[in-house]
């Protein structure tokens, strides 16, 4: 402390003076108060050393606040009121060098009798109050410790700057002094009010500090002595240290935490600054026992309620830019932001900004393009640190980010452009959000082919758009076009959202309807009705027929063909019936808008061709003898027709009679032209009232002139063995007859029935009903009822069907007709259809099926096709295909949906306990269109009714799988069949090909590969239809022996041909020295090469087939073509060789150039085969009958393509046989004089040698092929044919090459040292010298030799001059 004798003590007093006369100056009032103070000081002076130093300070701010307003108020009031006395408050600072004067002065003023009046400068002055407000004691060279007197407090403006003096007293009743600068010039303490420093609501500050001492568990127990001691000592120190904080009330220890010892305590005081709290922390150790080990650097406080946290905007939407602002009344640069507990770093989308002033700190977190995931709690933390305090300002706020939901008043609407209502009351589109935003804005955009715009407006939280409908912008071709109207709302803070409203613009269509006939059509005739619309973008087209009060919808998929461009619907009626009579209403639908047109068509009665009975159907007639001809129709027909008979294009009038239920039209015909036997045709013609006509089936009349009649009665006449065909009269039938006929044969002068093809009345009615059903407009709706009737009637007529192929065939025809009608996949409907099929394939119908399969149309194939069509046209109900069984048939299926992620795997088991499985992989199913169906049907009997491929038999169940999707590419399917007879071998996976055998159908193996696994055969196929397995008994040992002969012989033949070609190459230049020899070897070489290529192709394809390996169709076609071509080349080169021999033997005196001979030989050897092979494939390939179904060779059964090989081969064999005969005759030709026995033997040897050489070279062994094609020919011929032809290559090598002396000599001499020229002279008597190739290497010349190319020429001098002898020697050289 400074020495009082040399220190200055300052006291500030407040003096209040009033003046009533006139306004004195502020200085005057101050002087008056100063006078009082001097008086007081003088009275308290005790010695001469008192040297008062007094000066006054008039607070300018106070003067401005009090004096100036009062002065202005005086000026305003002077106009009407007397001035009130003015009151001045003057702050006077008194400095004392002796502190002992302070208390006496304070006591003096306390006891002063006030007010005190004085007159200074003619101004009446009254001092009303004098108080001491502030006392300052020196605290250092430039600072003082100042405190407020009772009743006074520091102004709130300096509250945060108050720092406690270091010499603070622990006495709680003593005023707190605060450090001020010296000299202290204010502001001074003021009378205590609610706004004074420390007078507001106290703030609880949570603080903590660490004691560097061990933590005891008793510190967890608030009732323990240790806890109480720690708490008391610490609270005493804290209260002493913090009592001078502005507004201090208390400091309370709350608990202790381990970690050394952390003391948590609360300080309840006014708003204290960082420096104030730090200084208070600094002096805590002065009041606490050092044994506690208080660490001054660990004082920490967390303030949670002094941060101003604001969020802008208040409503936050996705896409907004949001500002989070934290502000504290303290200075800090250390700010951290948290999202939940994650520290936010600067970087997109976060931007941070800090603003620090002298008293405040502000941090701004900007979130750009905020999203939903940015929702949640955000916390900002300011941190201030020094060595005595760490202050953390913490605050948290949760923000919610909402999507900017736009609610349109309409989602999708339909507008009719040319509607009068739309012209006057156009639609209003609007988009709204769920709250009002001051900055909300909106905009509209139009996108579409129809650009109809409107007028936009905005109201509160909605934007509206009124459409301006103009039908000129909505042409018919654009009807149905969707225009999208997009409204966009923006919050003004970055968030924006759009909503599309789709407007479908329709135009009422102009529909026209026109029939292909006028207004009437006859029953049985076809016609169509065309409906057209100027609007092409329709949704659907419906047809209805209104007849009287009844209106029926035409539900016929095959009858109606719709097209979009132009918008047309054509309803085609193939056979008009009374059901088609009425008013046709065609309706084009677009959304809810329907546009219609109608036309009336009247169906006029006319008999159907099949309902006209003719009698007789076929008969014999005599010349100039009347023959009664009759046509009858049912009496149910009410119309009157013009009827006439037409015989050989001559028309005759008829006579009408009623016979029971029939109207019969009769004419007696007499044939007058009787020159010869001939066939005549007659028919009757019905013409109705609109001139349309129908003709009956033809009556066949066989004229028998001048022949003895054997049978003659009321039935008719005929010679012995003649046939008479009569119709089926049935008096029990309402129509008077049934379909079919009866065939009679004249035998022993009487007509005897040979075959009854008449349908029973119930089946005849079923057939008539099926025809009516198929031709009716509501066939689909009536199908279930008809199938139920069909099943019951078929069951009742089971015995009749089993004994009558005609009735059986009629049921098949009925099933084929109704299978084209789409059926709902109801279990009862499917069961009725399958049961009908089951009835007609029962064992009792076997004989009837045998008769039916002999007809032109294969009924068993038609039945299979009917079941396929029925399953193909099934329509799923509730996305399911039920599993249905009917004794020998089972049906299973599935519907392909967007969730179809499993295989199609169906198992079947027959009543005979045979099994089959169908498996289609999931990847194949996913290629199908949605809602398409897969249906499989199993048959246990139908496979045996279909004609077999002998000796192969159906050895398992028959499976049909259909897919309703249109598929052009391959479709892989796997089936597993259990063998019915395990003893059968060589399984083949086959399908029923409906196009084979002139569309009769047959088993085919294309696209299927079998895999045999014990008692099962797995078939992998790449297409869909009806599948089964064919197997045959074990091959006989004879057949196996033939196979061995073929393969071994072909192997030997191929090696022999290779050797032959090599030898020919080696000796070519030595053996081709004359024209005849040259051409002979050219022929042999080409025969060898062609046969080699053909044999290689043959053995490869045969081995593939025998191993049951599947060969693709294209590879099989190529293989067949080349085998056919090269085998033909072999034969035609053989023909070339034979013709050359014939030419040399017969035309002795005629010579032809080598070039001509080569040209003829090559055209014949390769040209003719090529033409034949190409023509064959061109004719048969389009009909899919080029190759056989089981092997890669020319087809015989379907197209007779094999004749393209057989005929040329046999013709060439015949020609070469003739040439061989000529050679033998030439050898046997007698010479001059008798021949000795030696010469005979030599001639016979020469004949035998010639035959041995010519037989393989001229293909005579193929003559055995004649024997093999004869039915039931002896097996020896087959073995000989296989052996001789398989070894043909060996024969050519032996007899055509190795047996040739010239080749033998050439091979020997080629290895000799002697030159070939000396040998050439020796052999000049046998052959003539001809051109030789000059090439050095024989192998490189092979191709040139094959093509007939030659090199250099040289001529021998030993060549004879006689042309006759030359030709003779040339011809014989072919045999050497």
PDB file of C-alpha atoms in Angstrom, residues 553-794:
ATOM      1  CA  UNK A 553     -70.652 -57.838 -78.251  1.00  0.00           C
ATOM      2  CA  UNK A 554     -68.604 -59.426 -81.025  1.00  0.00           C
ATOM      3  CA  UNK A 555     -65.896 -61.322 -79.154  1.00  0.00           C
ATOM      4  CA  UNK A 556     -63.876 -62.897 -81.935  1.00  0.00           C
ATOM      5  CA  UNK A 557     -60.118 -62.392 -82.032  1.00  0.00           C
ATOM      6  CA  UNK A 558     -59.745 -63.912 -85.479  1.00  0.00           C
ATOM      7  CA  UNK A 559     -62.629 -61.914 -86.979  1.00  0.00           C
ATOM      8  CA  UNK A 560     -61.449 -58.415 -86.123  1.00  0.00           C
ATOM      9  CA  UNK A 561     -58.290 -56.854 -87.521  1.00  0.00           C
ATOM     10  CA  UNK A 562     -57.347 -53.420 -86.234  1.00  0.00           C
ATOM     11  CA  UNK A 563     -54.724 -51.039 -87.554  1.00  0.00           C
ATOM     12  CA  UNK A 564     -53.440 -47.701 -86.328  1.00  0.00           C
ATOM     13  CA  UNK A 565     -52.430 -45.959 -89.497  1.00  0.00           C
ATOM     14  CA  UNK A 566     -54.974 -45.312 -90.773  1.00  0.00           C
ATOM     15  CA  UNK A 567     -57.259 -45.961 -87.822  1.00  0.00           C
ATOM     16  CA  UNK A 568     -59.240 -48.845 -89.217  1.00  0.00           C
ATOM     17  CA  UNK A 569     -61.069 -51.858 -87.871  1.00  0.00           C
ATOM     18  CA  UNK A 570     -62.260 -54.572 -90.221  1.00  0.00           C
ATOM     19  CA  UNK A 571     -64.795 -57.121 -89.040  1.00  0.00           C
ATOM     20  CA  UNK A 572     -64.650 -60.140 -91.347  1.00  0.00           C
ATOM     21  CA  UNK A 573     -67.433 -62.703 -91.349  1.00  0.00           C
ATOM     22  CA  UNK A 574     -66.362 -65.851 -93.188  1.00  0.00           C
ATOM     23  CA  UNK A 575     -69.740 -67.548 -93.068  1.00  0.00           C
ATOM     24  CA  UNK A 576     -72.794 -65.412 -92.476  1.00  0.00           C
ATOM     25  CA  UNK A 577     -75.536 -66.820 -90.271  1.00  0.00           C
ATOM     26  CA  UNK A 578     -78.671 -65.317 -88.751  1.00  0.00           C
ATOM     27  CA  UNK A 579     -76.592 -64.397 -85.692  1.00  0.00           C
ATOM     28  CA  UNK A 580     -74.812 -61.835 -87.865  1.00  0.00           C
ATOM     29  CA  UNK A 581     -78.019 -60.066 -88.870  1.00  0.00           C
ATOM     30  CA  UNK A 582     -78.660 -56.666 -87.262  1.00  0.00           C
ATOM     31  CA  UNK A 583     -77.228 -53.200 -86.758  1.00  0.00           C
ATOM     32  CA  UNK A 584     -73.435 -53.145 -86.506  1.00  0.00           C
ATOM     33  CA  UNK A 585     -72.110 -50.556 -84.053  1.00  0.00           C
ATOM     34  CA  UNK A 586     -68.413 -49.767 -84.279  1.00  0.00           C
ATOM     35  CA  UNK A 587     -67.004 -47.769 -81.352  1.00  0.00           C
ATOM     36  CA  UNK A 588     -63.552 -46.173 -81.089  1.00  0.00           C
ATOM     37  CA  UNK A 589     -62.612 -45.494 -77.468  1.00  0.00           C
ATOM     38  CA  UNK A 590     -60.102 -42.925 -76.239  1.00  0.00           C
ATOM     39  CA  UNK A 591     -60.022 -42.806 -72.472  1.00  0.00           C
ATOM     40  CA  UNK A 592     -63.612 -42.021 -71.528  1.00  0.00           C
ATOM     41  CA  UNK A 593     -64.423 -40.637 -74.987  1.00  0.00           C
ATOM     42  CA  UNK A 594     -66.316 -42.912 -77.351  1.00  0.00           C
ATOM     43  CA  UNK A 595     -67.107 -42.264 -81.007  1.00  0.00           C
ATOM     44  CA  UNK A 596     -69.400 -44.608 -82.908  1.00  0.00           C
ATOM     45  CA  UNK A 597     -70.935 -45.322 -86.270  1.00  0.00           C
ATOM     46  CA  UNK A 598     -73.449 -47.974 -87.288  1.00  0.00           C
ATOM     47  CA  UNK A 599     -74.835 -49.775 -90.314  1.00  0.00           C
ATOM     48  CA  UNK A 600     -77.587 -52.352 -90.688  1.00  0.00           C
ATOM     49  CA  UNK A 601     -76.975 -55.657 -92.479  1.00  0.00           C
ATOM     50  CA  UNK A 602     -79.717 -58.191 -93.146  1.00  0.00           C
ATOM     51  CA  UNK A 603     -78.678 -61.846 -93.532  1.00  0.00           C
ATOM     52  CA  UNK A 604     -80.965 -63.478 -96.116  1.00  0.00           C
ATOM     53  CA  UNK A 605     -81.651 -67.181 -95.867  1.00  0.00           C
ATOM     54  CA  UNK A 606     -79.787 -69.509 -98.232  1.00  0.00           C
ATOM     55  CA  UNK A 607     -78.943 -73.179 -97.668  1.00  0.00           C
ATOM     56  CA  UNK A 608     -75.372 -73.935 -96.666  1.00  0.00           C
ATOM     57  CA  UNK A 609     -73.578 -76.206 -99.071  1.00  0.00           C
ATOM     58  CA  UNK A 610     -73.051 -78.920 -96.475  1.00  0.00           C
ATOM     59  CA  UNK A 611     -76.761 -78.838 -95.610  1.00  0.00           C
ATOM     60  CA  UNK A 612     -77.899 -79.726 -99.139  1.00  0.00           C
ATOM     61  CA  UNK A 613     -78.544 -83.421 -99.523  1.00  0.00           C
ATOM     62  CA  UNK A 614     -77.824 -84.870-102.983  1.00  0.00           C
ATOM     63  CA  UNK A 615     -79.143 -88.227-104.143  1.00  0.00           C
ATOM     64  CA  UNK A 616     -77.326 -90.093-105.549  1.00  0.00           C
ATOM     65  CA  UNK A 617     -73.803 -88.970-104.731  1.00  0.00           C
ATOM     66  CA  UNK A 618     -72.225 -91.238-107.338  1.00  0.00           C
ATOM     67  CA  UNK A 619     -73.937 -93.720-109.635  1.00  0.00           C
ATOM     68  CA  UNK A 620     -73.874 -95.343-113.053  1.00  0.00           C
ATOM     69  CA  UNK A 621     -76.309 -94.356-115.797  1.00  0.00           C
ATOM     70  CA  UNK A 622     -77.259 -95.852-119.130  1.00  0.00           C
ATOM     71  CA  UNK A 623     -77.563 -94.098-122.393  1.00  0.00           C
ATOM     72  CA  UNK A 624     -81.036 -92.710-123.083  1.00  0.00           C
ATOM     73  CA  UNK A 625     -82.315 -94.027-119.767  1.00  0.00           C
ATOM     74  CA  UNK A 626     -83.708 -91.550-117.260  1.00  0.00           C
ATOM     75  CA  UNK A 627     -81.795 -91.050-114.024  1.00  0.00           C
ATOM     76  CA  UNK A 628     -83.559 -89.337-111.129  1.00  0.00           C
ATOM     77  CA  UNK A 629     -81.458 -86.523-109.596  1.00  0.00           C
ATOM     78  CA  UNK A 630     -82.526 -85.046-106.303  1.00  0.00           C
ATOM     79  CA  UNK A 631     -81.475 -82.163-104.023  1.00  0.00           C
ATOM     80  CA  UNK A 632     -83.114 -81.729-100.622  1.00  0.00           C
ATOM     81  CA  UNK A 633     -83.018 -79.145 -97.872  1.00  0.00           C
ATOM     82  CA  UNK A 634     -84.645 -78.983 -94.474  1.00  0.00           C
ATOM     83  CA  UNK A 635     -88.253 -77.776 -94.233  1.00  0.00           C
ATOM     84  CA  UNK A 636     -87.044 -75.369 -91.521  1.00  0.00           C
ATOM     85  CA  UNK A 637     -86.134 -72.990 -94.331  1.00  0.00           C
ATOM     86  CA  UNK A 638     -89.042 -70.597 -94.886  1.00  0.00           C
ATOM     87  CA  UNK A 639     -87.704 -68.720 -97.882  1.00  0.00           C
ATOM     88  CA  UNK A 640     -88.661 -69.662-101.403  1.00  0.00           C
ATOM     89  CA  UNK A 641     -85.666 -70.339-103.634  1.00  0.00           C
ATOM     90  CA  UNK A 642     -85.218 -70.614-107.363  1.00  0.00           C
ATOM     91  CA  UNK A 643     -83.698 -74.046-107.883  1.00  0.00           C
ATOM     92  CA  UNK A 644     -82.334 -75.669-111.029  1.00  0.00           C
ATOM     93  CA  UNK A 645     -80.153 -78.625-111.877  1.00  0.00           C
ATOM     94  CA  UNK A 646     -76.938 -78.114-113.836  1.00  0.00           C
ATOM     95  CA  UNK A 647     -75.652 -81.116-115.792  1.00  0.00           C
ATOM     96  CA  UNK A 648     -72.530 -80.614-117.863  1.00  0.00           C
ATOM     97  CA  UNK A 649     -73.122 -76.841-117.738  1.00  0.00           C
ATOM     98  CA  UNK A 650     -76.698 -77.226-118.991  1.00  0.00           C
ATOM     99  CA  UNK A 651     -79.445 -75.893-116.731  1.00  0.00           C
ATOM    100  CA  UNK A 652     -82.736 -77.733-116.178  1.00  0.00           C
ATOM    101  CA  UNK A 653     -85.898 -76.828-114.276  1.00  0.00           C
ATOM    102  CA  UNK A 654     -86.810 -78.941-111.269  1.00  0.00           C
ATOM    103  CA  UNK A 655     -89.900 -80.262-109.556  1.00  0.00           C
ATOM    104  CA  UNK A 656     -90.369 -79.581-105.846  1.00  0.00           C
ATOM    105  CA  UNK A 657     -91.759 -82.209-103.490  1.00  0.00           C
ATOM    106  CA  UNK A 658     -91.998 -82.569 -99.724  1.00  0.00           C
ATOM    107  CA  UNK A 659     -90.496 -85.731 -98.273  1.00  0.00           C
ATOM    108  CA  UNK A 660     -90.945 -85.850 -94.537  1.00  0.00           C
ATOM    109  CA  UNK A 661     -88.771 -83.052 -93.099  1.00  0.00           C
ATOM    110  CA  UNK A 662     -87.251 -82.238 -96.473  1.00  0.00           C
ATOM    111  CA  UNK A 663     -88.007 -80.034 -99.439  1.00  0.00           C
ATOM    112  CA  UNK A 664     -86.739 -82.064-102.388  1.00  0.00           C
ATOM    113  CA  UNK A 665     -86.068 -80.704-105.875  1.00  0.00           C
ATOM    114  CA  UNK A 666     -85.989 -83.428-108.548  1.00  0.00           C
ATOM    115  CA  UNK A 667     -85.080 -83.759-112.177  1.00  0.00           C
ATOM    116  CA  UNK A 668     -84.963 -86.842-114.417  1.00  0.00           C
ATOM    117  CA  UNK A 669     -81.877 -86.612-116.561  1.00  0.00           C
ATOM    118  CA  UNK A 670     -81.327 -88.565-119.786  1.00  0.00           C
ATOM    119  CA  UNK A 671     -77.957 -88.736-121.499  1.00  0.00           C
ATOM    120  CA  UNK A 672     -78.246 -88.818-125.305  1.00  0.00           C
ATOM    121  CA  UNK A 673     -74.596 -88.689-126.346  1.00  0.00           C
ATOM    122  CA  UNK A 674     -73.502 -92.254-125.948  1.00  0.00           C
ATOM    123  CA  UNK A 675     -70.465 -92.594-128.151  1.00  0.00           C
ATOM    124  CA  UNK A 676     -68.144 -93.640-125.369  1.00  0.00           C
ATOM    125  CA  UNK A 677     -67.876 -94.304-121.672  1.00  0.00           C
ATOM    126  CA  UNK A 678     -67.508 -91.082-119.728  1.00  0.00           C
ATOM    127  CA  UNK A 679     -67.954 -89.304-116.417  1.00  0.00           C
ATOM    128  CA  UNK A 680     -70.631 -86.638-115.998  1.00  0.00           C
ATOM    129  CA  UNK A 681     -71.165 -84.177-113.157  1.00  0.00           C
ATOM    130  CA  UNK A 682     -74.378 -82.607-111.996  1.00  0.00           C
ATOM    131  CA  UNK A 683     -75.340 -80.261-109.194  1.00  0.00           C
ATOM    132  CA  UNK A 684     -78.290 -78.174-108.129  1.00  0.00           C
ATOM    133  CA  UNK A 685     -78.179 -74.417-107.712  1.00  0.00           C
ATOM    134  CA  UNK A 686     -80.230 -72.465-105.158  1.00  0.00           C
ATOM    135  CA  UNK A 687     -80.861 -68.753-105.783  1.00  0.00           C
ATOM    136  CA  UNK A 688     -82.509 -66.572-103.126  1.00  0.00           C
ATOM    137  CA  UNK A 689     -84.500 -63.356-103.491  1.00  0.00           C
ATOM    138  CA  UNK A 690     -81.417 -61.102-103.653  1.00  0.00           C
ATOM    139  CA  UNK A 691     -79.907 -63.121-106.472  1.00  0.00           C
ATOM    140  CA  UNK A 692     -77.134 -64.811-104.521  1.00  0.00           C
ATOM    141  CA  UNK A 693     -76.685 -68.517-105.031  1.00  0.00           C
ATOM    142  CA  UNK A 694     -75.160 -71.657-103.645  1.00  0.00           C
ATOM    143  CA  UNK A 695     -74.400 -74.909-105.409  1.00  0.00           C
ATOM    144  CA  UNK A 696     -74.594 -78.364-103.937  1.00  0.00           C
ATOM    145  CA  UNK A 697     -71.813 -80.894-103.987  1.00  0.00           C
ATOM    146  CA  UNK A 698     -71.429 -82.541-107.395  1.00  0.00           C
ATOM    147  CA  UNK A 699     -73.251 -85.720-108.329  1.00  0.00           C
ATOM    148  CA  UNK A 700     -70.919 -88.028-110.221  1.00  0.00           C
ATOM    149  CA  UNK A 701     -72.589 -89.922-113.100  1.00  0.00           C
ATOM    150  CA  UNK A 702     -70.720 -92.734-114.794  1.00  0.00           C
ATOM    151  CA  UNK A 703     -72.038 -93.464-118.307  1.00  0.00           C
ATOM    152  CA  UNK A 704     -71.901 -97.172-119.203  1.00  0.00           C
ATOM    153  CA  UNK A 705     -72.891 -97.470-122.880  1.00  0.00           C
ATOM    154  CA  UNK A 706     -73.847-100.824-124.307  1.00  0.00           C
ATOM    155  CA  UNK A 707     -72.817-102.775-121.240  1.00  0.00           C
ATOM    156  CA  UNK A 708     -74.759-105.455-119.516  1.00  0.00           C
ATOM    157  CA  UNK A 709     -76.326-104.159-116.335  1.00  0.00           C
ATOM    158  CA  UNK A 710     -75.901-106.523-113.431  1.00  0.00           C
ATOM    159  CA  UNK A 711     -77.630-104.551-110.672  1.00  0.00           C
ATOM    160  CA  UNK A 712     -80.835-102.679-111.320  1.00  0.00           C
ATOM    161  CA  UNK A 713     -83.340-101.616-108.663  1.00  0.00           C
ATOM    162  CA  UNK A 714     -84.661 -98.541-106.935  1.00  0.00           C
ATOM    163  CA  UNK A 715     -81.139 -97.753-105.682  1.00  0.00           C
ATOM    164  CA  UNK A 716     -79.737 -97.532-109.188  1.00  0.00           C
ATOM    165  CA  UNK A 717     -78.060 -99.513-111.936  1.00  0.00           C
ATOM    166  CA  UNK A 718     -74.542-100.792-112.306  1.00  0.00           C
ATOM    167  CA  UNK A 719     -72.357-103.441-113.779  1.00  0.00           C
ATOM    168  CA  UNK A 720     -70.781-106.164-111.704  1.00  0.00           C
ATOM    169  CA  UNK A 721     -68.328-104.590-109.229  1.00  0.00           C
ATOM    170  CA  UNK A 722     -69.658-101.071-109.765  1.00  0.00           C
ATOM    171  CA  UNK A 723     -69.925 -98.655-106.824  1.00  0.00           C
ATOM    172  CA  UNK A 724     -72.982 -96.665-105.777  1.00  0.00           C
ATOM    173  CA  UNK A 725     -72.795 -93.881-103.185  1.00  0.00           C
ATOM    174  CA  UNK A 726     -75.989 -92.756-101.496  1.00  0.00           C
ATOM    175  CA  UNK A 727     -76.673 -90.052 -98.861  1.00  0.00           C
ATOM    176  CA  UNK A 728     -77.583 -90.691 -95.251  1.00  0.00           C
ATOM    177  CA  UNK A 729     -81.358 -90.324 -94.840  1.00  0.00           C
ATOM    178  CA  UNK A 730     -82.414 -90.227 -91.213  1.00  0.00           C
ATOM    179  CA  UNK A 731     -86.095 -89.746 -90.440  1.00  0.00           C
ATOM    180  CA  UNK A 732     -85.242 -89.318 -86.735  1.00  0.00           C
ATOM    181  CA  UNK A 733     -83.167 -86.262 -87.450  1.00  0.00           C
ATOM    182  CA  UNK A 734     -85.026 -82.944 -87.563  1.00  0.00           C
ATOM    183  CA  UNK A 735     -83.146 -82.076 -90.746  1.00  0.00           C
ATOM    184  CA  UNK A 736     -84.140 -85.391 -92.344  1.00  0.00           C
ATOM    185  CA  UNK A 737     -80.571 -86.534 -92.996  1.00  0.00           C
ATOM    186  CA  UNK A 738     -77.089 -86.617 -91.525  1.00  0.00           C
ATOM    187  CA  UNK A 739     -73.657 -85.970 -92.920  1.00  0.00           C
ATOM    188  CA  UNK A 740     -71.693 -88.723 -94.612  1.00  0.00           C
ATOM    189  CA  UNK A 741     -72.594 -91.396 -97.139  1.00  0.00           C
ATOM    190  CA  UNK A 742     -73.184 -95.080 -97.732  1.00  0.00           C
ATOM    191  CA  UNK A 743     -71.136 -96.961-100.276  1.00  0.00           C
ATOM    192  CA  UNK A 744     -72.765 -99.906-102.065  1.00  0.00           C
ATOM    193  CA  UNK A 745     -71.127-102.400-104.365  1.00  0.00           C
ATOM    194  CA  UNK A 746     -72.814-104.417-107.107  1.00  0.00           C
ATOM    195  CA  UNK A 747     -72.221-108.023-106.283  1.00  0.00           C
ATOM    196  CA  UNK A 748     -74.128-110.997-107.657  1.00  0.00           C
ATOM    197  CA  UNK A 749     -76.716-108.744-109.282  1.00  0.00           C
ATOM    198  CA  UNK A 750     -77.584-106.936-106.064  1.00  0.00           C
ATOM    199  CA  UNK A 751     -76.385-103.907-104.206  1.00  0.00           C
ATOM    200  CA  UNK A 752     -74.601-104.736-100.997  1.00  0.00           C
ATOM    201  CA  UNK A 753     -73.427-102.124 -98.523  1.00  0.00           C
ATOM    202  CA  UNK A 754     -69.645-101.956 -98.425  1.00  0.00           C
ATOM    203  CA  UNK A 755     -69.031 -99.041 -96.045  1.00  0.00           C
ATOM    204  CA  UNK A 756     -71.255 -96.909 -93.864  1.00  0.00           C
ATOM    205  CA  UNK A 757     -69.812 -93.400 -93.426  1.00  0.00           C
ATOM    206  CA  UNK A 758     -72.992 -91.879 -92.016  1.00  0.00           C
ATOM    207  CA  UNK A 759     -72.768 -89.841 -88.855  1.00  0.00           C
ATOM    208  CA  UNK A 760     -75.026 -90.658 -85.986  1.00  0.00           C
ATOM    209  CA  UNK A 761     -77.684 -88.053 -85.287  1.00  0.00           C
ATOM    210  CA  UNK A 762     -76.083 -86.798 -82.010  1.00  0.00           C
ATOM    211  CA  UNK A 763     -72.643 -86.429 -83.575  1.00  0.00           C
ATOM    212  CA  UNK A 764     -74.169 -84.845 -86.666  1.00  0.00           C
ATOM    213  CA  UNK A 765     -75.851 -82.307 -84.389  1.00  0.00           C
ATOM    214  CA  UNK A 766     -72.549 -81.708 -82.584  1.00  0.00           C
ATOM    215  CA  UNK A 767     -70.847 -81.039 -85.914  1.00  0.00           C
ATOM    216  CA  UNK A 768     -73.601 -78.644 -86.970  1.00  0.00           C
ATOM    217  CA  UNK A 769     -73.398 -76.929 -83.590  1.00  0.00           C
ATOM    218  CA  UNK A 770     -69.614 -76.583 -83.853  1.00  0.00           C
ATOM    219  CA  UNK A 771     -69.961 -74.945 -87.266  1.00  0.00           C
ATOM    220  CA  UNK A 772     -72.555 -72.544 -85.871  1.00  0.00           C
ATOM    221  CA  UNK A 773     -70.395 -71.838 -82.800  1.00  0.00           C
ATOM    222  CA  UNK A 774     -67.256 -71.074 -84.773  1.00  0.00           C
ATOM    223  CA  UNK A 775     -69.199 -68.774 -87.103  1.00  0.00           C
ATOM    224  CA  UNK A 776     -71.092 -66.955 -84.329  1.00  0.00           C
ATOM    225  CA  UNK A 777     -70.146 -63.497 -82.988  1.00  0.00           C
ATOM    226  CA  UNK A 778     -70.124 -64.712 -79.366  1.00  0.00           C
ATOM    227  CA  UNK A 779     -68.170 -67.936 -79.840  1.00  0.00           C
ATOM    228  CA  UNK A 780     -65.892 -67.319 -76.861  1.00  0.00           C
ATOM    229  CA  UNK A 781     -68.788 -66.867 -74.443  1.00  0.00           C
ATOM    230  CA  UNK A 782     -70.631 -69.981 -75.636  1.00  0.00           C
ATOM    231  CA  UNK A 783     -67.574 -72.243 -75.835  1.00  0.00           C
ATOM    232  CA  UNK A 784     -67.716 -73.629 -72.227  1.00  0.00           C
ATOM    233  CA  UNK A 785     -71.341 -74.700 -72.666  1.00  0.00           C
ATOM    234  CA  UNK A 786     -70.592 -76.380 -75.964  1.00  0.00           C
ATOM    235  CA  UNK A 787     -67.562 -78.251 -74.600  1.00  0.00           C
ATOM    236  CA  UNK A 788     -69.658 -79.607 -71.761  1.00  0.00           C
ATOM    237  CA  UNK A 789     -72.222 -80.873 -74.282  1.00  0.00           C
ATOM    238  CA  UNK A 790     -69.460 -82.280 -76.502  1.00  0.00           C
ATOM    239  CA  UNK A 791     -67.996 -84.270 -73.626  1.00  0.00           C
ATOM    240  CA  UNK A 792     -71.363 -85.743 -72.599  1.00  0.00           C
ATOM    241  CA  UNK A 793     -72.433 -86.655 -76.123  1.00  0.00           C
ATOM    242  CA  UNK A 794     -69.041 -88.192 -76.931  1.00  0.00           C
TER     243      UNK A 794
END
